[in-house]
Amino acid sequence: MDQRPTLSAGRPQGYWWWRRGRFSLLIDQRNVAALLTLSVVLLVASMAYLSLGNITVTPAALWQLIRGEGEAMPRFVVEQLRLPRLVAALATGAAFAVAGCLMQTLARNRLATPGIIGIDNGATAFAVASVVGVGLSLAPSAMALAGAATAAVITFGLSVGGGARGYRFIVAGIGVGAVFAALTQLMLARSAIDLANAAWPWTVGSLNSRPPHATLVLLIGLLLGMPVAVWLARSLGLMRFSDAVATSLGVPIQRRRVQVLVTSVVLTGLAVAVAGPIGMVSLIGPEIARSLGSPRQVPILASALAGALVMVLADLCGRLMLAPLELPVGIVTAVVGGPWLLWILLRSSPSR
Amino acid sequence: MIDDPLRRPMRAALILLLMVCVASLVIGAGDVGVWRSVGALSGAEDVDAAFTVWHLRLPRTLVGIVVGAALAVSGALLQVISRNPLAEPGLLGVSAGSALAVAVMLSLGASMMELRVGVAQLGALLGCACVLSVTRLRGVGNDPVRLVLAGVAFSSLLAALTSLLLLMDQRAADEIRFWVVGSLSGRRLDDLLAVLPSMALAGLVLLVLVRPLSSLALGERASAGLGHHPGRLRLLSVAIVALLVGGATAIAGPIAFIGLVVPFLARSLCGPDLRRTLWLCLPLGPLLVLLADILSRRLVAPSELPLGVLTAICGAPVLIAVVRARRLPTLS
């Protein structure tokens, strides 16, 4: 622990403050309120997710199931069909949103999410390759990770040198994404029809055909990645200002940059392996978190909750809106997120 | 009309285009190989080869020429009227608007080619209108890169709506699935005849407009000072772009990046003058589309690759190169 000068002033406005000896805890009240609100809404949404569908399970029946009673049919529907899917939705939403939040803060631009700068498409291309292209049966998680890393390296490699700041860097990312999307199409065009059908969810983003084990890998990734992200948020909060300020406050900028990038890429890759490219969540989730939470901090936890919420609601909509037909969640988020993205762009000062 | 700086690149482009046209006639994905095709061209008795060359590959080549010229010219036009070197029908959502319009029409049950052309042009017009109203908003029009982002957001929204329609309607999906990725395969002469009148009209209007348009490139004030009407010019150009892009999309599906790459190439060959750029776009657009189409037939033969995939693979690096340049190329 380093020695910090003790603050002689009283409690800062808007914080809860706790100190004992050399340890102190500073809690932003607005963040707590935001986290609580998001958690409650997320809980309600998850309950709705479990109970609504082709077979409706009433809240009372759901409560019976939770206590270990109830009939076999609703038990099967909830436990075997909806619960795993709910877990996948929560995990992918959280992972996408946290990755988005990290990268947005790093690039100091709220449009610089993994989905927009081509990392999603890279992961997708590799995941599809593992299904159809080369006949390998590598785990999609590993392939998606490799793809995300490749796309990130290319995009950031291109943005080194030349006047690659701000929006130019994002457009370079769009170009990289377009190439990977085209490669995905190419592989789908080459492959046999049933292989192509098996790989199709990866091109739109769907929770319908989650590869087995991918969710488990993602959960492990979240378990390891979330604490890292929360830890990184502290440095990121300082890096928002400028490199000079951050350096003078003792942040090793280059090292933090690489760490943030790696965390973001890992979370994106693992999430794509489960659900395909659902880039809009990494845009919308942090946006909601930022508008609810305190402007003084990088809202990692709130982003995770908001992303999970967006994902659960979008998939619920996709399942219910045109039932019995099921809309892939990627289409729902694109229809919602497209106007949102435009709105951000068209407001006067979109960079942060 | 063809002045000195244009003569050499123009001649080279035309010769190359001729070679590529011949290549497009003799190279294919199927059994009829190069030698049998050459035989058929020189009049040998080979029914299969003759049918393949004259009834399958010739219409396809002609469609490629028309589509390439239309997309390249409309890209150059859009770049002038939005004063933005990155403006491109595919990137800005004009093609996506036209594709969505066709998807709506198909899911409503109509499938006539003439109707499709009209609907596609209407969709392109709406897309153009959206794009240009966005460029009028503060800040966005002056920043080429932000305009492209807005366009990408817009076209991804339209693409999502298109796939929504595809999911809801299986019959339309079958009809549209191969069209929506952009391809020249299986196009017939009738399809071409359906779009030619409107495209010819657009070309004629464009011929009249070229001189005033090059004044628009100097800015609105200068254009008005020279006695032109910038607002009117813009409206007419939008109509031309809508006719060209709508027509091209109706026959070949949405194809991105041609409208970006070709004017970019043309400008680097003959300088920033609008008239020279437009003239050079005419052979260069078809050249690029036909090259991509030939590749699309050979790369994964005996099956075929959608053309849109290839143009994305060739075009995205150009996009990256343009935005990576320290100073964005200016349009004078």
mmCIF file of N, CA and C in Angstrom, chain B residues 249-302:
data_model
loop_
_atom_site.group_PDB
_atom_site.id
_atom_site.type_symbol
_atom_site.label_atom_id
_atom_site.label_comp_id
_atom_site.label_asym_id
_atom_site.label_seq_id
_atom_site.Cartn_x
_atom_site.Cartn_y
_atom_site.Cartn_z
ATOM 1 N N THR B 249 -29.187 -1.452 -58.100
ATOM 2 C CA THR B 249 -29.554 -2.345 -57.013
ATOM 3 C C THR B 249 -30.649 -3.307 -57.447
ATOM 4 N N ALA B 250 -31.569 -2.821 -58.284
ATOM 5 C CA ALA B 250 -32.653 -3.693 -58.713
ATOM 6 C C ALA B 250 -32.131 -4.892 -59.478
ATOM 7 N N ILE B 251 -31.097 -4.719 -60.300
ATOM 8 C CA ILE B 251 -30.615 -5.895 -61.030
ATOM 9 C C ILE B 251 -29.535 -6.657 -60.268
ATOM 10 N N ALA B 252 -28.671 -5.998 -59.545
ATOM 11 C CA ALA B 252 -27.522 -6.718 -58.995
ATOM 12 C C ALA B 252 -27.524 -6.819 -57.477
ATOM 13 N N GLY B 253 -28.489 -6.199 -56.815
ATOM 14 C CA GLY B 253 -28.454 -6.208 -55.353
ATOM 15 C C GLY B 253 -27.524 -5.119 -54.857
ATOM 16 N N PRO B 254 -27.556 -4.885 -53.542
ATOM 17 C CA PRO B 254 -26.708 -3.814 -53.006
ATOM 18 C C PRO B 254 -25.233 -4.195 -53.080
ATOM 19 N N ILE B 255 -24.451 -3.376 -53.786
ATOM 20 C CA ILE B 255 -23.016 -3.633 -53.912
ATOM 21 C C ILE B 255 -22.279 -2.425 -53.372
ATOM 22 N N ALA B 256 -21.517 -2.623 -52.317
ATOM 23 C CA ALA B 256 -20.853 -1.488 -51.673
ATOM 24 C C ALA B 256 -19.469 -1.287 -52.271
ATOM 25 N N PHE B 257 -18.909 -0.124 -52.010
ATOM 26 C CA PHE B 257 -17.506 0.211 -52.219
ATOM 27 C C PHE B 257 -17.119 0.545 -53.649
ATOM 28 N N ILE B 258 -17.927 0.142 -54.658
ATOM 29 C CA ILE B 258 -17.562 0.515 -56.034
ATOM 30 C C ILE B 258 -17.579 2.037 -56.177
ATOM 31 N N GLY B 259 -18.625 2.655 -55.615
ATOM 32 C CA GLY B 259 -18.740 4.107 -55.710
ATOM 33 C C GLY B 259 -17.677 4.850 -54.935
ATOM 34 N N LEU B 260 -16.992 4.158 -54.043
ATOM 35 C CA LEU B 260 -15.883 4.788 -53.320
ATOM 36 C C LEU B 260 -14.570 4.592 -54.072
ATOM 37 N N VAL B 261 -14.344 3.342 -54.496
ATOM 38 C CA VAL B 261 -13.042 2.991 -55.052
ATOM 39 C C VAL B 261 -12.827 3.623 -56.416
ATOM 40 N N VAL B 262 -13.843 3.561 -57.271
ATOM 41 C CA VAL B 262 -13.636 4.000 -58.654
ATOM 42 C C VAL B 262 -13.369 5.503 -58.754
ATOM 43 N N PRO B 263 -14.206 6.371 -58.129
ATOM 44 C CA PRO B 263 -13.856 7.796 -58.201
ATOM 45 C C PRO B 263 -12.498 8.092 -57.573
ATOM 46 N N PHE B 264 -12.177 7.344 -56.530
ATOM 47 C CA PHE B 264 -10.874 7.510 -55.884
ATOM 48 C C PHE B 264 -9.748 7.209 -56.874
ATOM 49 N N LEU B 265 -9.884 6.084 -57.565
ATOM 50 C CA LEU B 265 -8.909 5.717 -58.599
ATOM 51 C C LEU B 265 -8.870 6.761 -59.700
ATOM 52 N N ALA B 266 -10.060 7.171 -60.144
ATOM 53 C CA ALA B 266 -10.125 8.109 -61.262
ATOM 54 C C ALA B 266 -9.437 9.410 -60.886
ATOM 55 N N ARG B 267 -9.705 9.888 -59.663
ATOM 56 C CA ARG B 267 -9.082 11.149 -59.253
ATOM 57 C C ARG B 267 -7.572 11.021 -59.182
ATOM 58 N N SER B 268 -7.110 9.852 -58.729
ATOM 59 C CA SER B 268 -5.659 9.727 -58.622
ATOM 60 C C SER B 268 -5.023 9.598 -60.002
ATOM 61 N N LEU B 269 -5.804 9.208 -61.011
ATOM 62 C CA LEU B 269 -5.240 9.101 -62.363
ATOM 63 C C LEU B 269 -5.285 10.409 -63.123
ATOM 64 N N CYS B 270 -6.339 11.203 -62.921
ATOM 65 C CA CYS B 270 -6.491 12.361 -63.799
ATOM 66 C C CYS B 270 -6.776 13.644 -63.040
ATOM 67 N N GLY B 271 -6.529 13.659 -61.747
ATOM 68 C CA GLY B 271 -6.713 14.907 -61.014
ATOM 69 C C GLY B 271 -8.143 15.100 -60.551
ATOM 70 N N PRO B 272 -8.375 16.151 -59.759
ATOM 71 C CA PRO B 272 -9.653 16.287 -59.070
ATOM 72 C C PRO B 272 -10.784 16.879 -59.897
ATOM 73 N N ASP B 273 -10.557 17.217 -61.146
ATOM 74 C CA ASP B 273 -11.607 17.848 -61.933
ATOM 75 C C ASP B 273 -12.814 16.920 -62.078
ATOM 76 N N LEU B 274 -14.011 17.472 -61.830
ATOM 77 C CA LEU B 274 -15.200 16.614 -61.815
ATOM 78 C C LEU B 274 -15.491 15.991 -63.178
ATOM 79 N N ARG B 275 -15.336 16.813 -64.244
ATOM 80 C CA ARG B 275 -15.699 16.280 -65.558
ATOM 81 C C ARG B 275 -14.801 15.100 -65.930
ATOM 82 N N ARG B 276 -13.502 15.278 -65.698
ATOM 83 C CA ARG B 276 -12.577 14.177 -66.015
ATOM 84 C C ARG B 276 -12.902 12.960 -65.147
ATOM 85 N N THR B 277 -13.173 13.207 -63.859
ATOM 86 C CA THR B 277 -13.492 12.086 -62.985
ATOM 87 C C THR B 277 -14.674 11.303 -63.517
ATOM 88 N N LEU B 278 -15.734 12.031 -63.896
ATOM 89 C CA LEU B 278 -16.934 11.340 -64.367
ATOM 90 C C LEU B 278 -16.653 10.543 -65.627
ATOM 91 N N TRP B 279 -15.921 11.142 -66.574
ATOM 92 C CA TRP B 279 -15.622 10.405 -67.801
ATOM 93 C C TRP B 279 -14.817 9.151 -67.512
ATOM 94 N N LEU B 280 -13.853 9.282 -66.628
ATOM 95 C CA LEU B 280 -12.995 8.134 -66.362
ATOM 96 C C LEU B 280 -13.742 7.067 -65.558
ATOM 97 N N CYS B 281 -14.764 7.497 -64.800
ATOM 98 C CA CYS B 281 -15.568 6.523 -64.061
ATOM 99 C C CYS B 281 -16.285 5.572 -65.018
ATOM 100 N N LEU B 282 -16.618 6.072 -66.191
ATOM 101 C CA LEU B 282 -17.414 5.248 -67.108
ATOM 102 C C LEU B 282 -16.711 3.955 -67.504
ATOM 103 N N PRO B 283 -15.426 3.966 -67.920
ATOM 104 C CA PRO B 283 -14.780 2.667 -68.159
ATOM 105 C C PRO B 283 -14.277 1.985 -66.888
ATOM 106 N N LEU B 284 -13.865 2.783 -65.881
ATOM 107 C CA LEU B 284 -13.250 2.153 -64.701
ATOM 108 C C LEU B 284 -14.256 1.367 -63.863
ATOM 109 N N GLY B 285 -15.484 1.890 -63.739
ATOM 110 C CA GLY B 285 -16.497 1.189 -62.939
ATOM 111 C C GLY B 285 -16.773 -0.205 -63.468
ATOM 112 N N PRO B 286 -17.133 -0.305 -64.779
ATOM 113 C CA PRO B 286 -17.347 -1.643 -65.346
ATOM 114 C C PRO B 286 -16.105 -2.523 -65.242
ATOM 115 N N LEU B 287 -14.930 -1.903 -65.437
ATOM 116 C CA LEU B 287 -13.685 -2.679 -65.357
ATOM 117 C C LEU B 287 -13.589 -3.386 -64.007
ATOM 118 N N LEU B 288 -13.820 -2.624 -62.956
ATOM 119 C CA LEU B 288 -13.681 -3.184 -61.612
ATOM 120 C C LEU B 288 -14.751 -4.234 -61.329
ATOM 121 N N VAL B 289 -16.006 -3.904 -61.709
ATOM 122 C CA VAL B 289 -17.093 -4.846 -61.437
ATOM 123 C C VAL B 289 -16.873 -6.150 -62.193
ATOM 124 N N LEU B 290 -16.448 -6.047 -63.463
ATOM 125 C CA LEU B 290 -16.250 -7.276 -64.237
ATOM 126 C C LEU B 290 -15.082 -8.083 -63.685
ATOM 127 N N LEU B 291 -14.023 -7.391 -63.290
ATOM 128 C CA LEU B 291 -12.889 -8.114 -62.687
ATOM 129 C C LEU B 291 -13.355 -8.866 -61.444
ATOM 130 N N ALA B 292 -14.093 -8.165 -60.577
ATOM 131 C CA ALA B 292 -14.584 -8.813 -59.358
ATOM 132 C C ALA B 292 -15.503 -9.969 -59.709
ATOM 133 N N ASP B 293 -16.321 -9.785 -60.758
ATOM 134 C CA ASP B 293 -17.253 -10.840 -61.138
ATOM 135 C C ASP B 293 -16.509 -12.067 -61.650
ATOM 136 N N ILE B 294 -15.458 -11.831 -62.460
ATOM 137 C CA ILE B 294 -14.671 -12.977 -62.959
ATOM 138 C C ILE B 294 -14.032 -13.716 -61.786
ATOM 139 N N LEU B 295 -13.470 -12.934 -60.871
ATOM 140 C CA LEU B 295 -12.879 -13.558 -59.683
ATOM 141 C C LEU B 295 -13.923 -14.362 -58.924
ATOM 142 N N SER B 296 -15.138 -13.770 -58.806
ATOM 143 C CA SER B 296 -16.179 -14.447 -58.038
ATOM 144 C C SER B 296 -16.535 -15.781 -58.664
ATOM 145 N N ARG B 297 -16.327 -15.909 -59.983
ATOM 146 C CA ARG B 297 -16.626 -17.190 -60.625
ATOM 147 C C ARG B 297 -15.476 -18.178 -60.457
ATOM 148 N N ARG B 298 -14.245 -17.668 -60.423
ATOM 149 C CA ARG B 298 -13.119 -18.595 -60.421
ATOM 150 C C ARG B 298 -12.657 -19.013 -59.032
ATOM 151 N N LEU B 299 -12.813 -18.106 -58.048
ATOM 152 C CA LEU B 299 -12.186 -18.357 -56.745
ATOM 153 C C LEU B 299 -12.663 -19.645 -56.109
ATOM 154 N N VAL B 300 -13.962 -19.888 -56.164
ATOM 155 C CA VAL B 300 -14.491 -21.074 -55.502
ATOM 156 C C VAL B 300 -15.173 -22.009 -56.496
ATOM 157 N N ALA B 301 -14.739 -21.967 -57.775
ATOM 158 C CA ALA B 301 -15.371 -22.809 -58.775
ATOM 159 C C ALA B 301 -15.383 -24.258 -58.303
ATOM 160 N N PRO B 302 -16.395 -25.040 -58.565
ATOM 161 C CA PRO B 302 -17.511 -24.783 -59.490
ATOM 162 C C PRO B 302 -18.661 -23.957 -58.892
#
